[in-house]
Amino acid sequence: MSIFLLPLETIRELESLLSKFWWQFSTSSTNSTIGFNPNFVWRSVLEAQQLVSKGVRWTIEDGKNIIAVLGEPWLPNKLNPMVISSNPSLIGAKASNLLNMNGTDWDTEVLADLLSNVIKT
């Protein structure tokens, strides 16, 4: 491949496939430990990890980048930014699955069906 000029889209697809391959064995918990002889920067990152994670939120945009509807902090709720539901249809669902066909707004019918036990009317 180093002698051919590949289209940019092909390169991006290959990079995506490589990333998926290397991260496929990663679990949903990517917490790291302090290690054996950590430097100042690594100690600082681990110290701040809990504080940062409390304020981190996903940006929805088209919803394709959100890994999962469940277990990711993307709701604009300071107390609980996670969707909590026992609906089996949400397992593995992305936020893009909750948008209308144009991908411009939430599909309120789908939300009402899937999250009826969460939404209080």
Coordinates of N, CA, C and O in Angstrom, one line a residue:
M1 N 0.8 -1.2 0.0 CA 0.0 0.0 0.0 C 0.9 1.3 0.0 O 0.4 2.3 -0.4
S2 N 2.1 1.2 0.4 CA 2.9 2.4 0.5 C 3.3 2.9 -0.8 O 3.8 4.0 -1.0
I3 N 3.1 2.1 -1.9 CA 3.5 2.6 -3.2 C 2.3 3.1 -4.0 O 2.5 3.7 -5.1
F4 N 1.1 2.9 -3.5 CA -0.1 3.4 -4.2 C -0.7 4.6 -3.5 O -0.7 4.6 -2.3
L5 N -1.2 5.5 -4.2 CA -2.0 6.6 -3.7 C -3.4 6.2 -3.5 O -4.1 6.1 -4.5
L6 N -3.9 5.9 -2.3 CA -5.2 5.4 -2.1 C -6.1 6.6 -1.8 O -5.7 7.6 -1.3
P7 N -7.4 6.5 -2.2 CA -8.4 7.6 -1.9 C -8.5 7.8 -0.4 O -8.4 6.8 0.4
L8 N -8.7 9.0 0.0 CA -8.8 9.3 1.4 C -9.9 8.5 2.1 O -9.7 8.1 3.3
E9 N -11.0 8.3 1.5 CA -12.1 7.5 2.1 C -11.7 6.1 2.4 O -12.0 5.5 3.4
T10 N -10.9 5.5 1.5 CA -10.4 4.1 1.7 C -9.4 4.1 2.9 O -9.5 3.2 3.7
I11 N -8.6 5.1 3.0 CA -7.6 5.2 4.1 C -8.4 5.3 5.4 O -8.1 4.6 6.4
R12 N -9.4 6.2 5.4 CA -10.2 6.3 6.7 C -10.9 5.0 7.0 O -11.0 4.7 8.2
E13 N -11.4 4.3 6.1 CA -12.1 3.0 6.3 C -11.1 2.0 6.9 O -11.4 1.3 7.8
L14 N -9.9 1.9 6.3 CA -8.9 1.0 6.8 C -8.4 1.4 8.2 O -8.3 0.5 9.1
E15 N -8.3 2.7 8.5 CA -8.0 3.1 9.9 C -9.1 2.7 10.9 O -8.8 2.3 12.0
S16 N -10.3 2.9 10.4 CA -11.4 2.5 11.3 C -11.4 1.0 11.6 O -11.6 0.6 12.7
L17 N -11.2 0.2 10.5 CA -11.1 -1.2 10.7 C -10.0 -1.6 11.7 O -10.2 -2.5 12.5
L18 N -8.9 -1.0 11.5 CA -7.7 -1.3 12.4 C -8.0 -0.9 13.8 O -7.7 -1.7 14.8
S19 N -8.7 0.2 14.0 CA -9.0 0.7 15.4 C -10.0 -0.3 16.0 O -9.8 -0.7 17.2
K20 N -11.0 -0.7 15.2 CA -12.0 -1.7 15.8 C -11.3 -3.0 16.1 O -11.6 -3.6 17.1
F21 N -10.3 -3.4 15.3 CA -9.6 -4.7 15.6 C -8.8 -4.6 16.9 O -8.9 -5.4 17.8
W22 N -8.1 -3.5 17.1 CA -7.2 -3.3 18.2 C -8.0 -3.1 19.5 O -7.6 -3.5 20.6
W23 N -9.2 -2.5 19.4 CA -10.0 -2.2 20.6 C -11.1 -3.2 20.8 O -11.8 -3.1 21.8
Q24 N -11.2 -4.2 20.0 CA -12.3 -5.2 20.2 C -12.2 -6.0 21.5 O -13.2 -6.4 22.0
F25 N -11.0 -6.1 22.0 CA -10.9 -6.9 23.2 C -11.0 -6.0 24.5 O -10.9 -6.5 25.6
S26 N -11.2 -4.7 24.2 CA -11.3 -3.8 25.4 C -12.7 -4.0 26.0 O -13.7 -4.2 25.3
T27 N -12.7 -3.9 27.3 CA -14.0 -4.0 28.0 C -14.6 -2.6 28.1 O -13.9 -1.6 27.8
S28 N -15.8 -2.5 28.6 CA -16.4 -1.2 28.7 C -15.8 -0.4 29.8 O -15.9 0.8 29.9
S29 N -15.0 -1.0 30.7 CA -14.3 -0.4 31.8 C -12.8 -0.3 31.4 O -12.1 -1.2 31.4
T30 N -12.4 0.9 31.0 CA -11.0 1.1 30.6 C -10.2 1.9 31.7 O -9.3 2.6 31.4
N31 N -10.6 1.6 33.0 CA -9.9 2.2 34.1 C -8.5 1.7 34.2 O -8.2 0.5 34.0
S32 N -7.5 2.6 34.4 CA -6.1 2.2 34.6 C -5.7 2.4 36.0 O -6.4 3.1 36.8
T33 N -4.7 1.8 36.4 CA -4.1 1.9 37.8 C -2.9 2.8 37.8 O -2.4 3.1 36.7
I34 N -2.5 3.1 38.9 CA -1.3 4.0 39.1 C -0.1 3.4 38.6 O 0.8 4.1 38.1
G35 N 0.1 2.1 38.5 CA 1.2 1.5 38.0 C 2.4 1.4 39.0 O 2.3 1.7 40.2
F36 N 3.5 1.0 38.5 CA 4.7 0.7 39.3 C 5.5 1.9 39.7 O 5.9 2.1 40.8
N37 N 5.8 2.7 38.7 CA 6.6 3.9 38.9 C 6.1 5.1 38.0 O 6.7 5.5 37.0
P38 N 4.9 5.6 38.4 CA 4.3 6.6 37.6 C 5.0 8.0 37.6 O 5.5 8.3 38.7
N39 N 4.9 8.7 36.5 CA 5.5 10.0 36.5 C 4.4 11.0 37.0 O 3.3 10.6 37.2
F40 N 4.8 12.3 37.1 CA 3.9 13.3 37.6 C 2.7 13.5 36.7 O 1.5 13.6 37.3
V41 N 2.8 13.4 35.4 CA 1.7 13.6 34.5 C 0.7 12.5 34.7 O -0.5 12.7 34.8
W42 N 1.1 11.2 34.7 CA 0.2 10.1 34.9 C -0.5 10.2 36.2 O -1.7 9.9 36.3
R43 N 0.2 10.5 37.3 CA -0.4 10.7 38.6 C -1.5 11.8 38.5 O -2.6 11.6 39.1
S44 N -1.2 12.8 37.9 CA -2.2 13.9 37.7 C -3.4 13.5 36.9 O -4.6 13.8 37.3
V45 N -3.2 12.8 35.9 CA -4.3 12.3 35.1 C -5.2 11.4 35.9 O -6.5 11.5 35.9
L46 N -4.6 10.4 36.6 CA -5.4 9.5 37.4 C -6.1 10.2 38.6 O -7.3 9.9 38.9
E47 N -5.5 11.2 39.1 CA -6.1 12.0 40.2 C -7.4 12.7 39.7 O -8.4 12.8 40.4
A48 N -7.3 13.3 38.5 CA -8.4 14.1 38.0 C -9.4 13.3 37.3 O -10.5 13.8 36.9
Q49 N -9.2 12.0 37.0 CA -10.1 11.1 36.3 C -11.5 11.2 36.8 O -12.5 11.3 36.1
Q50 N -11.7 11.0 38.1 CA -13.0 10.9 38.7 C -13.7 12.3 38.6 O -14.9 12.3 38.2
L51 N -13.0 13.3 38.8 CA -13.6 14.7 38.7 C -14.0 15.0 37.3 O -15.1 15.5 37.0
V52 N -13.2 14.7 36.3 CA -13.5 14.9 34.9 C -14.6 14.1 34.4 O -15.5 14.6 33.7
S53 N -14.7 12.8 34.8 CA -15.8 12.0 34.4 C -17.1 12.4 34.8 O -18.1 12.2 34.2
K54 N -17.2 13.1 35.9 CA -18.5 13.7 36.4 C -19.0 14.8 35.5 O -20.2 15.0 35.4
G55 N -18.1 15.5 34.8 CA -18.6 16.6 34.0 C -18.6 16.3 32.5 O -19.0 17.1 31.7
V56 N -18.1 15.1 32.1 CA -18.0 14.8 30.7 C -19.3 14.4 30.1 O -20.1 13.6 30.7
R57 N -19.6 14.9 28.9 CA -20.9 14.6 28.2 C -20.6 14.4 26.8 O -19.7 15.1 26.2
W58 N -21.3 13.5 26.1 CA -21.2 13.3 24.7 C -22.0 14.4 24.0 O -22.9 14.9 24.5
T59 N -21.6 14.8 22.8 CA -22.3 15.6 21.9 C -23.0 14.8 20.9 O -22.4 13.9 20.3
I60 N -24.3 14.9 20.8 CA -25.1 13.9 20.0 C -24.8 14.1 18.5 O -24.6 13.1 17.8
E61 N -24.9 15.3 18.0 CA -24.8 15.6 16.5 C -25.7 14.6 15.8 O -26.9 14.7 15.9
D62 N -25.2 13.7 15.0 CA -26.0 12.8 14.2 C -26.3 11.5 15.0 O -27.0 10.6 14.6
G63 N -25.7 11.3 16.2 CA -25.9 10.2 17.0 C -25.1 9.0 16.7 O -25.2 8.0 17.4
K64 N -24.3 9.0 15.6 CA -23.6 7.8 15.2 C -22.3 7.6 16.1 O -21.8 6.5 16.1
N65 N -21.9 8.6 16.7 CA -20.6 8.5 17.5 C -20.9 8.0 18.9 O -20.0 7.7 19.6
I66 N -22.1 8.1 19.4 CA -22.5 7.6 20.7 C -22.4 6.1 20.7 O -23.1 5.4 19.9
I67 N -21.6 5.5 21.5 CA -21.4 4.1 21.5 C -22.7 3.4 21.8 O -23.0 2.4 21.1
A68 N -23.3 3.8 22.8 CA -24.6 3.1 23.2 C -25.5 4.0 23.9 O -25.1 5.0 24.5
V69 N -26.8 3.8 23.7 CA -27.8 4.6 24.4 C -27.7 4.4 25.9 O -27.7 5.3 26.7
L70 N -27.4 3.1 26.3 CA -27.3 2.8 27.7 C -25.8 2.9 28.1 O -24.9 2.5 27.4
G71 N -25.6 3.4 29.3 CA -24.2 3.3 29.9 C -23.3 4.4 29.4 O -22.1 4.4 29.7
E72 N -23.8 5.4 28.7 CA -22.9 6.5 28.3 C -23.5 7.9 28.8 O -24.7 8.0 28.7
P73 N -22.7 8.8 29.2 CA -23.2 10.1 29.8 C -23.5 11.0 28.6 O -22.7 11.8 28.2
W74 N -24.8 11.1 28.2 CA -25.1 12.0 27.1 C -26.4 12.8 27.3 O -26.7 13.7 26.6
L75 N -27.1 12.5 28.4 CA -28.3 13.3 28.7 C -27.9 14.6 29.4 O -27.0 14.6 30.1
P76 N -28.7 15.7 29.1 CA -28.4 17.0 29.7 C -29.0 17.0 31.1 O -29.7 17.9 31.5
N77 N -28.6 16.1 32.0 CA -29.1 16.0 33.3 C -27.9 15.9 34.3 O -27.1 15.0 34.2
K78 N -27.7 16.9 35.1 CA -26.6 17.0 36.0 C -26.5 15.9 37.0 O -25.5 15.4 37.3
L79 N -27.7 15.5 37.5 CA -27.7 14.4 38.5 C -27.5 13.0 37.9 O -26.9 12.2 38.5
N80 N -28.1 12.8 36.7 CA -28.0 11.5 36.1 C -28.0 11.6 34.6 O -29.0 11.7 34.0
P81 N -26.8 11.6 34.0 CA -26.7 11.8 32.5 C -26.8 10.5 31.7 O -26.7 10.5 30.5
M82 N -27.2 9.4 32.4 CA -27.3 8.1 31.7 C -28.8 7.7 31.6 O -29.6 8.0 32.4
V83 N -29.0 7.1 30.5 CA -30.4 6.5 30.3 C -30.4 5.2 31.1 O -29.6 4.4 31.0
I84 N -31.5 5.1 31.9 CA -31.7 3.9 32.7 C -32.9 3.2 32.2 O -34.0 3.8 32.4
S85 N -32.8 2.1 31.7 CA -34.0 1.3 31.2 C -33.7 -0.1 31.1 O -32.5 -0.5 30.8
S86 N -34.6 -1.0 31.4 CA -34.4 -2.4 31.2 C -35.0 -2.9 29.9 O -35.1 -4.1 29.7
N87 N -35.4 -2.0 29.0 CA -35.9 -2.4 27.7 C -34.8 -3.1 26.9 O -33.8 -2.5 26.6
P88 N -35.0 -4.4 26.5 CA -34.0 -5.1 25.8 C -33.7 -4.6 24.4 O -32.6 -4.8 23.8
S89 N -34.6 -3.8 23.8 CA -34.4 -3.2 22.5 C -33.3 -2.1 22.5 O -32.8 -1.7 21.5
L90 N -33.0 -1.6 23.7 CA -31.9 -0.6 23.8 C -30.5 -1.1 24.0 O -29.6 -0.4 23.8
I91 N -30.4 -2.4 24.2 CA -29.1 -3.0 24.3 C -28.4 -3.0 22.9 O -28.9 -3.5 21.9
G92 N -27.3 -2.3 22.9 CA -26.5 -2.2 21.7 C -27.0 -1.0 20.8 O -26.5 -0.8 19.7
A93 N -28.1 -0.4 21.1 CA -28.7 0.7 20.3 C -27.8 2.0 20.4 O -27.3 2.3 21.5
K94 N -27.7 2.7 19.3 CA -27.0 4.0 19.3 C -28.0 5.1 19.4 O -29.2 4.9 19.1
A95 N -27.5 6.3 19.8 CA -28.4 7.4 19.8 C -29.0 7.7 18.5 O -30.2 8.2 18.4
S96 N -28.3 7.4 17.4 CA -28.9 7.6 16.1 C -30.1 6.8 15.8 O -31.0 7.2 15.0
N97 N -30.3 5.7 16.6 CA -31.5 4.9 16.4 C -32.7 5.5 17.0 O -33.9 5.1 16.8
L98 N -32.5 6.6 17.8 CA -33.6 7.3 18.4 C -34.0 8.6 17.7 O -34.9 9.3 18.1
L99 N -33.3 8.8 16.6 CA -33.6 10.0 15.8 C -34.6 9.7 14.7 O -34.8 8.6 14.3
N100 N -35.3 10.8 14.2 CA -36.2 10.6 13.1 C -35.5 10.2 11.8 O -34.3 10.2 11.8
M101 N -36.2 9.9 10.7 CA -35.6 9.4 9.5 C -34.6 10.4 8.9 O -33.6 10.0 8.3
N102 N -34.8 11.7 9.1 CA -33.9 12.7 8.6 C -32.7 12.9 9.5 O -31.7 13.5 9.1
G103 N -32.8 12.3 10.7 CA -31.7 12.5 11.6 C -31.5 13.9 12.2 O -30.5 14.2 12.7
T104 N -32.6 14.6 12.2 CA -32.5 16.0 12.6 C -33.2 16.3 13.9 O -33.0 17.3 14.5
D105 N -34.0 15.3 14.4 CA -34.7 15.5 15.7 C -35.0 14.1 16.3 O -34.9 13.1 15.6
W106 N -35.4 14.1 17.5 CA -35.7 12.9 18.2 C -37.0 12.3 17.6 O -37.9 13.1 17.3
D107 N -37.1 11.0 17.5 CA -38.3 10.3 17.1 C -39.1 10.1 18.3 O -38.9 9.1 19.1
T108 N -40.1 11.0 18.6 CA -40.8 10.9 19.9 C -41.6 9.7 20.0 O -41.8 9.2 21.2
E109 N -42.1 9.1 18.9 CA -42.9 7.8 19.1 C -41.9 6.7 19.5 O -42.3 5.9 20.4
V110 N -40.7 6.6 19.0 CA -39.8 5.6 19.4 C -39.4 5.8 20.8 O -39.3 4.8 21.6
L111 N -39.1 7.0 21.2 CA -38.7 7.3 22.6 C -39.9 6.9 23.5 O -39.6 6.4 24.6
A112 N -41.1 7.2 23.2 CA -42.2 6.9 24.0 C -42.3 5.4 24.2 O -42.6 4.9 25.3
D113 N -42.1 4.6 23.1 CA -42.2 3.2 23.2 C -41.1 2.6 24.0 O -41.3 1.7 24.9
L114 N -39.9 3.0 23.7 CA -38.7 2.4 24.4 C -38.5 2.8 25.8 O -38.0 2.1 26.6
L115 N -38.8 4.1 26.1 CA -38.5 4.6 27.4 C -39.8 4.9 28.2 O -39.7 5.7 29.1
S116 N -40.8 4.2 28.0 CA -42.1 4.5 28.7 C -42.0 4.3 30.2 O -42.6 5.0 30.9
N117 N -41.1 3.4 30.6 CA -40.9 3.2 32.0 C -40.0 4.2 32.7 O -40.0 4.3 33.9
V118 N -39.4 5.0 31.9 CA -38.5 6.1 32.4 C -39.2 7.4 32.3 O -39.1 8.2 33.3
I119 N -39.9 7.7 31.3 CA -40.6 9.0 31.1 C -41.8 9.1 31.9 O -42.7 8.2 31.8
K120 N -41.9 10.1 32.7 CA -43.1 10.3 33.6 C -44.0 11.3 32.9 O -43.6 12.4 32.6
T121 N -45.2 10.9 32.7 CA -46.2 11.8 32.0 C -47.1 12.5 33.0 O -47.3 12.1 34.1

